[in-house]
Amino acid sequence: MNTQQFWTLIEQARAGAEGEPASVAARATAALAGHDVAEIVAWDRHLRRVLTASYREDLWGAAYLINGGCSDDGFDHFRGWLMTQGRDAFARAVTQPDSLAELPAVRRAAATGEELEAPDMLGIAERAHVQVAGVELPVEPDATPPPATDEFWDFDDEDEARRRLPGLAALFVEPPQE
């Protein structure tokens, strides 16, 4: 399983999901269950690499602004949602988190308060593996430890949010009092 195959499966799942993250996850699970066990395990390894590569301070800050707070699990669930937006949106958000302000779903969340999370995206390989092999996916230890979050900027600091993520701050942070 390579990067192209990983994202192709997600793109195909997105095609008929009408923007519903749970539907993308269900469709991706069904598609992955059509592969052999080795490919399912490889897909899960790739998912972990994608999550590791996207474990970035400013992306977490963006998730915090968008969802009105963001725990460790919440950040994982947010990145699951971000996968449902497709490879291009995901890659751009990892390198330029403020680009999320351009996504229609993010703009809608600013107006409605909707939280953008898709925890089901993180369990695609697990569910497919049970369907195909009849047993749970073997647990592999994470090869790369996540960065120390105690060194992250204070996501509650509105001035810092405006400086780092001006587009998102314009949508989610109250203007400064004059």
Short mmCIF file of C-alpha atoms in Angstrom, two decimals:
data_model
loop_
_atom_site.label_atom_id
_atom_site.label_comp_id
_atom_site.label_asym_id
_atom_site.label_seq_id
_atom_site.Cartn_x
_atom_site.Cartn_y
_atom_site.Cartn_z
CA MET A 1 0.00 0.00 0.00
CA ASN A 2 1.54 3.29 -1.07
CA THR A 3 0.47 6.89 -0.62
CA GLN A 4 -1.45 6.97 -3.89
CA GLN A 5 -3.41 3.79 -3.05
CA PHE A 6 -4.19 5.07 0.46
CA TRP A 7 -5.65 8.35 -0.82
CA THR A 8 -7.34 6.73 -3.83
CA LEU A 9 -9.36 4.54 -1.49
CA ILE A 10 -10.41 7.62 0.49
CA GLU A 11 -11.21 9.58 -2.68
CA GLN A 12 -13.38 6.74 -3.98
CA ALA A 13 -15.20 6.60 -0.64
CA ARG A 14 -15.77 10.36 -0.77
CA ALA A 15 -17.31 10.13 -4.24
CA GLY A 16 -20.67 8.82 -3.08
CA ALA A 17 -20.68 10.04 0.51
CA GLU A 18 -22.19 13.50 -0.12
CA GLY A 19 -19.76 15.12 2.33
CA GLU A 20 -20.85 13.00 5.30
CA PRO A 21 -17.74 11.87 7.23
CA ALA A 22 -19.44 8.78 8.69
CA SER A 23 -20.46 7.74 5.17
CA VAL A 24 -16.89 8.25 3.89
CA ALA A 25 -15.62 6.01 6.70
CA ALA A 26 -18.25 3.32 6.04
CA ARG A 27 -17.57 3.33 2.30
CA ALA A 28 -13.79 3.25 2.86
CA THR A 29 -14.17 0.33 5.27
CA ALA A 30 -16.22 -1.62 2.73
CA ALA A 31 -13.66 -0.92 0.01
CA LEU A 32 -10.70 -1.89 2.18
CA ALA A 33 -12.49 -5.09 3.20
CA GLY A 34 -12.21 -6.07 -0.48
CA HIS A 35 -8.43 -6.33 -0.08
CA ASP A 36 -6.37 -9.08 1.50
CA VAL A 37 -5.22 -8.97 5.12
CA ALA A 38 -1.68 -7.83 4.26
CA GLU A 39 -3.02 -4.83 2.35
CA ILE A 40 -5.36 -3.95 5.22
CA VAL A 41 -2.44 -4.01 7.67
CA ALA A 42 -0.37 -1.91 5.25
CA TRP A 43 -3.23 0.60 4.92
CA ASP A 44 -3.32 0.93 8.70
CA ARG A 45 0.44 1.53 8.79
CA HIS A 46 0.01 4.24 6.21
CA LEU A 47 -2.79 5.81 8.25
CA ARG A 48 -0.43 5.95 11.23
CA ARG A 49 2.25 7.61 9.10
CA VAL A 50 -0.29 10.19 7.92
CA LEU A 51 -1.34 10.88 11.51
CA THR A 52 2.28 11.18 12.64
CA ALA A 53 3.15 13.57 9.81
CA SER A 54 0.12 15.74 10.63
CA TYR A 55 0.80 15.92 14.38
CA ARG A 56 1.75 19.58 14.14
CA GLU A 57 1.39 22.42 16.57
CA ASP A 58 -0.37 24.95 14.33
CA LEU A 59 -2.71 22.31 12.90
CA TRP A 60 -3.71 21.45 16.47
CA GLY A 61 -4.20 25.15 17.12
CA ALA A 62 -6.44 25.33 14.06
CA ALA A 63 -8.48 22.36 15.30
CA TYR A 64 -8.72 24.05 18.70
CA LEU A 65 -10.12 27.24 17.15
CA ILE A 66 -12.53 25.44 14.84
CA ASN A 67 -13.92 23.06 17.45
CA GLY A 68 -13.87 25.45 20.42
CA GLY A 69 -11.24 23.32 22.18
CA CYS A 70 -9.40 20.15 21.30
CA SER A 71 -8.15 17.27 23.46
CA ASP A 72 -5.63 14.63 22.31
CA ASP A 73 -8.46 12.41 21.09
CA GLY A 74 -10.25 15.43 19.65
CA PHE A 75 -7.19 16.26 17.56
CA ASP A 76 -7.10 12.69 16.23
CA HIS A 77 -10.82 12.92 15.40
CA PHE A 78 -10.31 16.29 13.72
CA ARG A 79 -7.56 14.83 11.53
CA GLY A 80 -9.94 11.97 10.72
CA TRP A 81 -12.43 14.60 9.53
CA LEU A 82 -9.68 16.36 7.60
CA MET A 83 -8.99 13.11 5.72
CA THR A 84 -12.61 13.13 4.56
CA GLN A 85 -11.88 16.44 2.82
CA GLY A 86 -9.41 14.72 0.50
CA ARG A 87 -5.69 14.53 -0.07
CA ASP A 88 -5.20 18.07 -1.38
CA ALA A 89 -7.07 19.73 1.50
CA PHE A 90 -5.29 17.50 4.02
CA ALA A 91 -1.81 18.18 2.63
CA ARG A 92 -2.42 21.91 2.41
CA ALA A 93 -3.77 22.06 5.98
CA VAL A 94 -0.71 20.24 7.31
CA THR A 95 1.67 22.77 5.75
CA GLN A 96 -0.64 25.82 5.95
CA PRO A 97 -3.24 25.26 8.69
CA ASP A 98 -4.81 28.67 8.08
CA SER A 99 -5.89 27.40 4.63
CA LEU A 100 -8.68 25.60 6.47
CA ALA A 101 -10.50 28.95 6.63
CA GLU A 102 -11.22 28.53 2.91
CA LEU A 103 -13.08 25.21 3.25
CA PRO A 104 -16.87 25.50 3.05
CA ALA A 105 -17.34 23.06 5.96
CA VAL A 106 -15.09 25.20 8.18
CA ARG A 107 -16.95 28.36 7.23
CA ARG A 108 -20.23 26.59 7.97
CA ALA A 109 -18.86 25.45 11.36
CA ALA A 110 -18.01 29.07 12.17
CA ALA A 111 -21.65 29.96 11.69
CA THR A 112 -23.25 26.90 13.28
CA GLY A 113 -20.80 25.81 15.98
CA GLU A 114 -20.63 22.33 14.45
CA GLU A 115 -17.60 20.32 15.57
CA LEU A 116 -15.57 18.84 12.74
CA GLU A 117 -14.62 15.34 13.79
CA ALA A 118 -14.64 11.89 12.18
CA PRO A 119 -13.42 9.27 14.65
CA ASP A 120 -14.71 6.49 12.38
CA MET A 121 -11.97 7.33 9.86
CA LEU A 122 -9.37 6.14 12.35
CA GLY A 123 -10.91 2.67 12.63
CA ILE A 124 -11.28 1.81 8.93
CA ALA A 125 -8.52 -0.81 8.92
CA GLU A 126 -9.63 -2.27 12.24
CA ARG A 127 -13.18 -2.85 11.00
CA ALA A 128 -12.02 -4.16 7.61
CA HIS A 129 -9.58 -6.55 9.28
CA VAL A 130 -12.31 -8.02 11.48
CA GLN A 131 -14.53 -8.47 8.41
CA VAL A 132 -11.81 -10.21 6.40
CA ALA A 133 -9.78 -12.09 9.03
CA GLY A 134 -12.39 -12.52 11.74
CA VAL A 135 -9.96 -11.19 14.37
CA GLU A 136 -8.83 -7.78 15.55
CA LEU A 137 -6.06 -5.95 13.77
CA PRO A 138 -2.69 -6.64 15.43
CA VAL A 139 -1.55 -3.68 17.51
CA GLU A 140 1.78 -2.26 16.42
CA PRO A 141 3.67 0.17 18.63
CA ASP A 142 4.01 3.70 17.27
CA ALA A 143 7.50 4.09 15.84
CA THR A 144 7.60 7.86 16.26
CA PRO A 145 6.64 9.45 19.56
CA PRO A 146 4.46 12.55 19.27
CA PRO A 147 6.02 15.92 20.04
CA ALA A 148 5.84 17.32 23.56
CA THR A 149 2.64 19.33 23.75
CA ASP A 150 3.81 21.28 26.81
CA GLU A 151 5.92 23.38 24.43
CA PHE A 152 2.98 24.33 22.19
CA TRP A 153 1.68 27.89 22.16
CA ASP A 154 -1.30 28.66 24.34
CA PHE A 155 -4.27 27.99 22.08
CA ASP A 156 -6.45 30.17 24.33
CA ASP A 157 -4.24 33.19 23.59
CA GLU A 158 -6.42 35.06 21.08
CA ASP A 159 -3.67 37.47 20.07
CA GLU A 160 -1.35 34.57 19.26
CA ALA A 161 -4.17 32.85 17.34
CA ARG A 162 -4.69 36.02 15.30
CA ARG A 163 -0.95 36.18 14.57
CA ARG A 164 -0.50 32.51 13.63
CA LEU A 165 -3.88 31.75 12.03
CA PRO A 166 -5.38 35.05 10.87
CA GLY A 167 -7.97 33.53 8.51
CA LEU A 168 -9.31 31.11 11.10
CA ALA A 169 -9.12 33.71 13.87
CA ALA A 170 -11.27 36.02 11.75
CA LEU A 171 -13.91 33.29 11.70
CA PHE A 172 -13.66 31.93 15.25
CA VAL A 173 -12.17 34.60 17.55
CA GLU A 174 -14.05 37.66 18.73
CA PRO A 175 -12.51 40.91 17.51
CA PRO A 176 -10.39 42.69 20.11
CA GLN A 177 -12.24 45.19 22.31
CA GLU A 178 -11.47 48.80 21.47
#
